[in-house]
Short mmCIF file of C-alpha atoms and ligand atoms in Angstrom, two decimals:
data_model
loop_
_atom_site.label_atom_id
_atom_site.label_comp_id
_atom_site.label_asym_id
_atom_site.label_seq_id
_atom_site.Cartn_x
_atom_site.Cartn_y
_atom_site.Cartn_z
CA MET H 1 75.33 84.48 102.78
CA TYR H 2 77.07 87.83 103.19
CA LYS H 3 79.98 88.95 101.02
CA ILE H 4 82.68 90.81 102.93
CA ALA H 5 85.45 92.65 101.10
CA VAL H 6 88.61 92.46 103.18
CA LEU H 7 91.16 95.24 102.60
CA PRO H 8 94.09 94.91 105.01
CA GLY H 9 96.00 97.87 103.54
CA ASP H 10 99.31 99.05 104.96
CA GLY H 11 101.45 99.01 108.10
CA ILE H 12 99.74 97.10 110.89
CA GLY H 13 96.64 96.53 108.70
CA PRO H 14 97.73 93.05 107.55
CA GLU H 15 98.24 92.06 111.22
CA ILE H 16 95.02 93.35 112.77
CA VAL H 17 92.56 92.54 109.99
CA PRO H 18 93.12 88.73 110.05
CA GLU H 19 92.34 88.73 113.78
CA ALA H 20 88.97 90.35 113.11
CA VAL H 21 88.30 88.02 110.17
CA LYS H 22 88.90 85.02 112.43
CA VAL H 23 86.44 86.46 114.94
CA LEU H 24 83.85 86.75 112.15
CA GLU H 25 84.61 83.18 111.07
CA LEU H 26 83.86 81.99 114.57
CA VAL H 27 80.61 84.01 114.62
CA SER H 28 79.72 82.32 111.34
CA GLN H 29 80.33 78.87 112.83
CA LYS H 30 78.23 79.71 115.87
CA SER H 31 75.35 81.38 114.06
CA GLY H 32 75.24 79.23 110.94
CA ILE H 33 75.27 82.41 108.83
CA LYS H 34 77.83 82.19 106.05
CA PHE H 35 80.34 84.90 105.25
CA LEU H 36 82.33 84.96 102.05
CA PHE H 37 85.59 86.83 102.55
CA GLN H 38 87.32 88.27 99.49
CA GLU H 39 90.61 90.07 99.91
CA ALA H 40 91.85 92.96 97.79
CA LEU H 41 94.71 95.43 97.63
CA VAL H 42 94.38 99.05 98.68
CA GLY H 43 96.64 101.97 99.63
CA GLY H 44 100.42 101.79 99.50
CA ALA H 45 100.30 98.02 99.09
CA ALA H 46 98.26 98.51 95.90
CA ILE H 47 100.58 101.28 94.65
CA ASP H 48 103.53 98.91 95.01
CA ALA H 49 101.73 96.00 93.35
CA CYS H 50 99.99 97.75 90.47
CA GLY H 51 100.76 101.46 90.57
CA GLN H 52 97.33 102.58 91.79
CA ALA H 53 96.13 103.14 95.36
CA LEU H 54 92.57 102.11 94.58
CA PRO H 55 92.66 99.58 91.73
CA PRO H 56 89.34 99.36 89.81
CA GLU H 57 89.02 95.66 90.80
CA THR H 58 89.15 96.64 94.47
CA LEU H 59 86.47 99.30 94.07
CA GLN H 60 84.34 96.86 92.06
CA LEU H 61 84.68 94.19 94.74
CA CYS H 62 83.62 96.69 97.42
CA LEU H 63 80.61 97.82 95.41
CA GLU H 64 79.52 94.19 95.00
CA SER H 65 79.98 93.26 98.66
CA HIS H 66 77.59 93.63 101.57
CA ALA H 67 80.27 95.18 103.76
CA VAL H 68 83.94 96.19 103.69
CA LEU H 69 86.46 95.53 106.44
CA LEU H 70 89.41 97.89 106.11
CA GLY H 71 92.66 97.89 108.08
CA SER H 72 94.69 101.03 107.64
CA ILE H 73 96.24 103.00 104.83
CA GLY H 74 99.47 104.93 104.28
CA GLY H 75 103.06 105.04 105.46
CA PRO H 76 106.33 106.96 105.10
CA GLN H 77 107.26 105.12 101.85
CA TRP H 78 104.40 106.85 100.07
CA ASP H 79 104.49 110.24 101.80
CA ASN H 80 106.49 111.93 99.10
CA LEU H 81 104.26 110.96 96.19
CA PRO H 82 102.39 113.80 94.48
CA HIS H 83 99.34 114.83 96.52
CA GLU H 84 96.79 113.17 94.22
CA GLN H 85 98.62 109.82 94.25
CA ARG H 86 99.01 109.41 98.00
CA PRO H 87 97.19 106.46 99.58
CA GLU H 88 94.93 108.74 101.65
CA THR H 89 93.79 110.96 98.79
CA ALA H 90 93.88 108.34 96.04
CA ALA H 91 92.33 105.43 97.93
CA LEU H 92 90.58 106.18 101.21
CA LEU H 93 88.71 109.33 100.20
CA PRO H 94 87.53 108.04 96.79
CA LEU H 95 86.49 104.78 98.43
CA ARG H 96 84.31 106.67 100.93
CA LYS H 97 82.92 108.89 98.18
CA GLN H 98 82.25 106.11 95.67
CA LEU H 99 80.47 104.00 98.25
CA GLY H 100 78.38 107.03 99.29
CA LEU H 101 79.48 106.77 102.91
CA TYR H 102 78.50 110.17 104.22
CA ALA H 103 78.13 109.14 107.86
CA ASN H 104 80.99 108.00 110.02
CA LEU H 105 80.00 106.67 113.45
CA ARG H 106 82.77 106.66 116.03
CA PRO H 107 81.64 105.37 119.40
CA VAL H 108 83.85 106.30 122.34
CA ARG H 109 83.49 104.26 125.47
CA VAL H 110 85.69 104.14 128.53
CA TYR H 111 85.90 100.57 129.74
CA ASP H 112 86.23 100.18 133.51
CA ALA H 113 89.18 97.85 133.03
CA LEU H 114 91.04 100.53 131.06
CA ILE H 115 90.15 103.57 133.09
CA ASP H 116 93.69 103.88 134.39
CA ALA H 117 95.12 103.68 130.88
CA SER H 118 93.59 107.08 130.20
CA PRO H 119 95.90 110.02 130.86
CA LEU H 120 92.94 111.83 132.45
CA LYS H 121 91.84 111.36 136.04
CA ARG H 122 89.53 108.47 136.79
CA GLU H 123 86.77 110.76 138.10
CA VAL H 124 86.84 112.78 134.86
CA VAL H 125 86.59 109.90 132.38
CA ALA H 126 84.35 107.56 134.41
CA GLY H 127 81.02 107.00 132.67
CA THR H 128 82.16 108.32 129.28
CA ASP H 129 80.01 106.83 126.54
CA PHE H 130 79.28 108.86 123.43
CA VAL H 131 79.20 108.60 119.64
CA ILE H 132 80.73 111.04 117.22
CA VAL H 133 78.71 111.24 114.01
CA ARG H 134 81.17 112.68 111.53
CA GLU H 135 80.11 113.89 108.08
CA LEU H 136 82.45 111.99 105.76
CA THR H 137 82.04 112.97 102.11
CA GLY H 138 81.91 116.77 102.16
CA GLY H 139 83.62 119.81 103.61
CA LEU H 140 87.32 120.60 103.30
CA TYR H 141 88.19 117.08 102.19
CA PHE H 142 86.13 117.31 99.03
CA GLY H 143 85.62 121.01 98.30
CA PRO H 144 87.52 122.79 95.51
CA GLN H 145 91.23 122.86 96.26
CA LYS H 146 94.20 124.22 94.42
CA ARG H 147 97.84 125.07 94.65
CA GLU H 148 99.00 127.77 92.29
CA LYS H 149 101.74 130.24 91.54
CA THR H 150 100.75 133.90 91.45
CA PRO H 151 102.85 137.00 90.67
CA SER H 152 103.15 137.64 94.41
CA GLY H 153 104.15 134.05 95.24
CA GLU H 154 102.62 130.61 95.63
CA ARG H 155 99.24 130.07 97.26
CA ALA H 156 96.92 127.18 98.06
CA TYR H 157 93.37 126.78 99.22
CA ASP H 158 90.83 124.19 100.35
CA THR H 159 87.13 124.94 100.57
CA MET H 160 84.72 123.97 103.32
CA LEU H 161 81.68 123.59 101.13
CA TYR H 162 78.39 122.08 102.21
CA THR H 163 75.03 121.90 100.49
CA LYS H 164 71.93 122.05 102.64
CA GLU H 165 71.07 118.54 101.48
CA GLU H 166 74.42 117.16 102.68
CA ILE H 167 73.85 118.73 106.08
CA GLU H 168 70.27 117.52 106.32
CA ARG H 169 71.03 113.86 105.71
CA ILE H 170 73.81 113.65 108.30
CA VAL H 171 71.80 115.62 110.86
CA HIS H 172 68.76 113.35 110.35
CA LEU H 173 70.96 110.33 110.91
CA ALA H 174 72.46 111.84 114.07
CA PHE H 175 68.99 112.58 115.47
CA LYS H 176 68.03 108.95 114.85
CA VAL H 177 71.17 107.71 116.60
CA ALA H 178 70.41 110.04 119.55
CA ARG H 179 66.84 108.78 119.70
CA GLY H 180 68.15 105.25 120.27
CA ARG H 181 70.49 106.40 123.04
CA ARG H 182 70.25 109.00 125.84
CA ARG H 183 68.54 111.53 123.53
CA ARG H 184 71.05 114.34 123.79
CA LEU H 185 72.54 115.77 120.60
CA THR H 186 75.45 118.19 120.52
CA SER H 187 75.92 119.86 117.14
CA VAL H 188 79.47 121.10 116.76
CA ASP H 189 80.33 124.00 114.46
CA LYS H 190 82.21 127.27 114.17
CA ALA H 191 79.17 129.42 113.45
CA ASN H 192 80.78 132.51 114.97
CA VAL H 193 83.18 132.61 112.00
CA LEU H 194 82.23 130.26 109.14
CA VAL H 195 79.20 130.66 106.89
CA SER H 196 79.09 126.92 106.20
CA SER H 197 78.65 126.54 109.97
CA ARG H 198 75.80 129.07 109.97
CA LEU H 199 73.98 126.94 107.42
CA TRP H 200 74.79 123.87 109.52
CA ARG H 201 73.39 125.42 112.69
CA GLU H 202 70.22 126.72 111.02
CA THR H 203 69.60 123.30 109.51
CA VAL H 204 69.90 121.61 112.91
CA GLU H 205 67.46 124.18 114.33
CA GLU H 206 64.97 123.42 111.54
CA LEU H 207 65.18 119.65 111.84
CA LYS H 208 64.98 119.50 115.62
CA THR H 209 61.22 120.08 115.52
CA LEU H 210 60.93 116.64 113.90
CA TYR H 211 62.68 115.01 116.87
CA PRO H 212 61.05 116.68 119.91
CA GLU H 213 62.24 113.92 122.23
CA VAL H 214 65.89 114.79 121.56
CA GLU H 215 67.51 117.62 123.50
CA VAL H 216 69.76 119.68 121.24
CA GLU H 217 72.67 121.95 122.06
CA HIS H 218 75.10 123.80 119.80
CA MET H 219 78.75 124.04 120.67
CA TYR H 220 81.66 125.78 118.97
CA VAL H 221 84.34 123.32 117.97
CA ASP H 222 87.09 124.96 120.02
CA ASN H 223 84.95 124.88 123.13
CA CYS H 224 83.94 121.31 122.31
CA ALA H 225 87.60 120.22 122.29
CA MET H 226 87.89 121.65 125.78
CA GLN H 227 84.64 120.16 127.08
CA LEU H 228 85.56 116.71 125.75
CA VAL H 229 88.58 116.72 128.02
CA ARG H 230 86.93 118.53 130.93
CA ARG H 231 83.63 116.62 131.20
CA PRO H 232 83.46 113.84 128.60
CA ALA H 233 80.62 112.06 130.39
CA HIS H 234 78.37 115.01 129.46
CA PHE H 235 78.14 113.91 125.83
CA ASP H 236 75.80 111.41 124.20
CA VAL H 237 75.81 112.04 120.43
CA LEU H 238 77.93 114.66 118.66
CA VAL H 239 77.33 115.59 115.05
CA THR H 240 79.83 117.59 113.07
CA GLU H 241 81.39 118.27 109.70
CA ASN H 242 84.22 116.21 108.24
CA THR H 243 87.38 117.99 109.43
CA PHE H 244 86.07 118.88 112.89
CA GLY H 245 85.02 115.24 113.30
CA ASP H 246 88.42 114.00 112.22
CA ILE H 247 90.19 116.13 114.80
CA LEU H 248 87.75 115.64 117.66
CA SER H 249 87.71 111.87 117.23
CA ASP H 250 91.46 111.58 117.74
CA LEU H 251 91.13 113.74 120.81
CA ALA H 252 88.28 111.59 122.07
CA ALA H 253 90.27 108.42 121.47
CA VAL H 254 92.67 109.39 124.23
CA LEU H 255 89.82 109.25 126.74
CA SER H 256 89.43 105.53 126.13
CA GLY H 257 93.08 104.87 126.94
CA SER H 258 94.32 104.26 123.42
CA ILE H 259 93.41 105.04 119.85
CA GLY H 260 93.94 101.29 119.38
CA MET H 261 90.55 100.70 121.01
CA LEU H 262 88.23 102.75 118.80
CA PRO H 263 86.16 101.22 116.00
CA SER H 264 84.15 102.99 113.33
CA ALA H 265 81.37 102.38 110.87
CA SER H 266 80.88 104.41 107.71
CA LEU H 267 77.31 104.29 106.50
CA GLY H 268 75.02 105.88 103.98
CA GLY H 269 75.41 103.76 100.85
CA LYS H 270 74.42 100.23 99.90
CA THR H 271 77.71 98.84 101.22
CA ALA H 272 79.03 100.02 104.57
CA LEU H 273 82.68 100.18 105.53
CA TYR H 274 84.18 99.28 108.90
CA GLU H 275 87.61 100.36 110.02
CA PRO H 276 89.53 101.19 113.17
CA ILE H 277 90.00 104.94 113.57
CA HIS H 278 93.76 104.63 114.04
CA GLY H 279 96.33 104.80 111.26
CA SER H 280 98.81 102.29 109.90
CA ALA H 281 101.36 102.75 112.76
CA PRO H 282 104.45 102.03 110.62
CA ASP H 283 106.68 102.28 113.71
CA ILE H 284 105.31 99.03 115.14
CA ALA H 285 104.26 97.26 111.92
CA GLY H 286 105.32 93.64 111.53
CA GLN H 287 106.23 93.24 115.19
CA ASP H 288 103.08 91.58 116.55
CA LYS H 289 102.57 94.60 118.84
CA ALA H 290 99.49 96.27 117.37
CA ASN H 291 96.19 96.27 119.21
CA PRO H 292 93.61 94.35 117.12
CA LEU H 293 90.68 95.33 119.36
CA ALA H 294 89.59 98.42 117.37
CA THR H 295 89.32 96.24 114.26
CA ILE H 296 87.54 93.45 116.14
CA LEU H 297 85.10 96.01 117.56
CA SER H 298 84.62 97.37 114.02
CA ALA H 299 83.65 93.84 112.97
CA ALA H 300 81.11 93.85 115.83
CA MET H 301 79.63 97.05 114.35
CA MET H 302 79.45 95.30 110.97
CA LEU H 303 77.44 92.45 112.49
CA ARG H 304 74.98 94.99 113.91
CA TYR H 305 74.62 97.56 111.17
CA SER H 306 75.18 95.56 107.99
CA PHE H 307 73.79 92.16 108.93
CA GLY H 308 71.29 93.03 111.67
CA MET H 309 73.07 90.51 113.96
CA GLU H 310 72.56 92.57 117.12
CA ARG H 311 73.18 89.71 119.54
CA ALA H 312 76.34 88.56 117.75
CA GLY H 313 77.72 92.10 117.90
CA GLU H 314 77.03 92.21 121.61
CA VAL H 315 78.75 88.88 122.18
CA VAL H 316 81.90 90.07 120.40
CA GLU H 317 81.95 93.22 122.56
CA GLU H 318 81.37 91.15 125.67
CA ALA H 319 84.27 88.86 124.73
CA VAL H 320 86.57 91.90 124.38
CA LEU H 321 85.44 93.19 127.77
CA ARG H 322 86.14 89.87 129.44
CA VAL H 323 89.63 89.63 127.99
CA LEU H 324 90.38 93.12 129.35
CA ASP H 325 88.83 92.23 132.71
CA LYS H 326 91.18 89.26 132.90
CA GLY H 327 94.09 91.67 132.64
CA TYR H 328 95.36 91.01 129.12
CA ARG H 329 96.74 94.05 127.32
CA THR H 330 98.56 94.92 124.13
CA PRO H 331 101.51 97.29 124.72
CA ASP H 332 99.49 100.46 123.95
CA ILE H 333 97.17 99.83 126.93
CA ALA H 334 99.59 98.01 129.24
CA ALA H 335 99.66 98.96 132.91
CA PRO H 336 101.45 97.61 135.97
CA GLY H 337 100.00 94.26 137.02
CA THR H 338 98.59 93.41 133.60
CA THR H 339 99.72 90.69 131.19
CA VAL H 340 101.14 92.08 127.97
CA VAL H 341 100.32 90.05 124.85
CA GLY H 342 100.87 90.49 121.12
CA THR H 343 98.40 91.04 118.30
CA ARG H 344 97.82 87.36 117.52
CA LYS H 345 97.48 86.29 121.13
CA MET H 346 94.98 89.09 121.80
CA GLY H 347 92.87 87.91 118.87
CA GLU H 348 93.05 84.33 120.10
CA LEU H 349 91.98 85.34 123.63
CA VAL H 350 88.93 87.19 122.27
CA ARG H 351 87.93 84.11 120.27
CA GLU H 352 88.34 81.87 123.31
CA GLU H 353 86.00 84.10 125.31
CA LEU H 354 83.55 84.28 122.44
CA ASP H 355 83.57 80.51 122.25
CA ARG H 356 82.80 80.34 125.97
CA ILE H 357 80.01 82.93 125.91
CA TRP H 358 78.35 81.43 122.82
CA ALA H 359 78.66 77.79 123.86
C1 IPM G 1 90.56 109.08 109.73
C2 IPM G 1 91.90 109.35 109.12
C3 IPM G 1 91.72 109.76 107.67
C4 IPM G 1 90.85 111.00 107.64
C5 IPM G 1 93.05 109.99 106.91
C6 IPM G 1 93.93 108.78 106.94
C7 IPM G 1 92.82 110.47 105.51
O1 IPM G 1 92.59 110.30 109.85
O2 IPM G 1 89.84 108.20 109.24
O3 IPM G 1 90.23 109.74 110.72
O4 IPM G 1 91.36 112.11 107.82
O5 IPM G 1 89.65 110.85 107.43
MG1 MG G 2 91.61 110.92 111.60
#
C-alpha cells in the first residue's frame, strides 16, 4: 500500500486535485495496488484555517508519505502579507527544501491534437518533446537575501549561490534522464556574466566524461529562450539552475498550447512531490473551468517515478491523449470545432477512457 499526501491548496487546486485523485483511485481498482489518500492544508487555505502556510502536521504527513500530490498555492488575498508569510515563501519553498527535492522534472510535449492551440506555427512546434530538469532547492530562491535601509536609501539583494555538490547532483540526474531519452543534453547558464554559471559549466564539462553516450551542449539562458521558440524540436533534455528553470518552463508551456497541460515531478528525497506547473488561477477558481489535465498527468508521473508503475502511467497518458483526440477541451485549449467541457467532465472523460483501455 502506498500513502499519498493530498494537498489541494488554493484557487483552482481544490477543483483539479480531486480529478487526479479519482484517476488514481481507478488505477488502484484496476491494478489491485492500494493507495491511502490523506488530505492536508497548505498555502493560503492553511493561513486562513490556522495562521500558518505550512502547518507542522502537513509537513509531517508529507514526510511520512510515499508521495505528495499538490494542487496550487497562493492568491490575491495573501499577496500583501509580509514576504516571509506568503504562501509561496512560507509553504512551497520550505516544503521543497524539507523534502530534499532538488530536481524538478518538467516534460514538455506537443500533442498532435493540440498543435493548433499553440500560438506558434504548426511547422515550428511539431515534434516538440523535451524535459526541463530544473534545480529546485538552491540559487536565488534560497541564497542569502535581505532588504535594508542604508544612509543613501533602501536596498535589497538576493544571492545566486551554488555549491559544487548541488550542481553535481542535479547534473548527474540530468545525464541519467538524457541517457534514457534521445541522449542530448543542453546545459543552460549565463556563464558570460555570472560566476555561479562558470562553476556550473565547468562541472558539466567534468561530469560529461562519465556519460560518453550523451551529447552535451552549453547555451546561454537568453539565447535558450529564443531557441525554445524558434526551434523547440531541437531539445531533448535541458538542465538549469532554479530561477532560469522557472522562467524557461513557463515559456516552454506555451508551446504545448496551454500551461494547463504541463505536469511536474520533484525528486531527490525519500518522498517525491507531484504538481502541475501552473499557478492557482484565482480568476477562474470555483467556476469548473480549470484544466485538470496537468494534475492528472502529474499523477501519471507519480505512478512511474514513485511507485514504479510504468504501465499504469502510460495508460493514464494514453487516456488523456484519447480524450483530446475525441475533441474534448477545457476553455484554455478550446478551438473551433471542439467540444468545450468543464473540470469535472474532463476528469470523468479521462476515467472513462482509462476504464476502456484497461478493461
Ligand atoms: C513554479 C512556481 C513557483 C516557483 C512559485 C509559485 C513560487 O512558479 O513552480 O514554477 O517559482 O517555483
Ligand atoms: Mg514558475
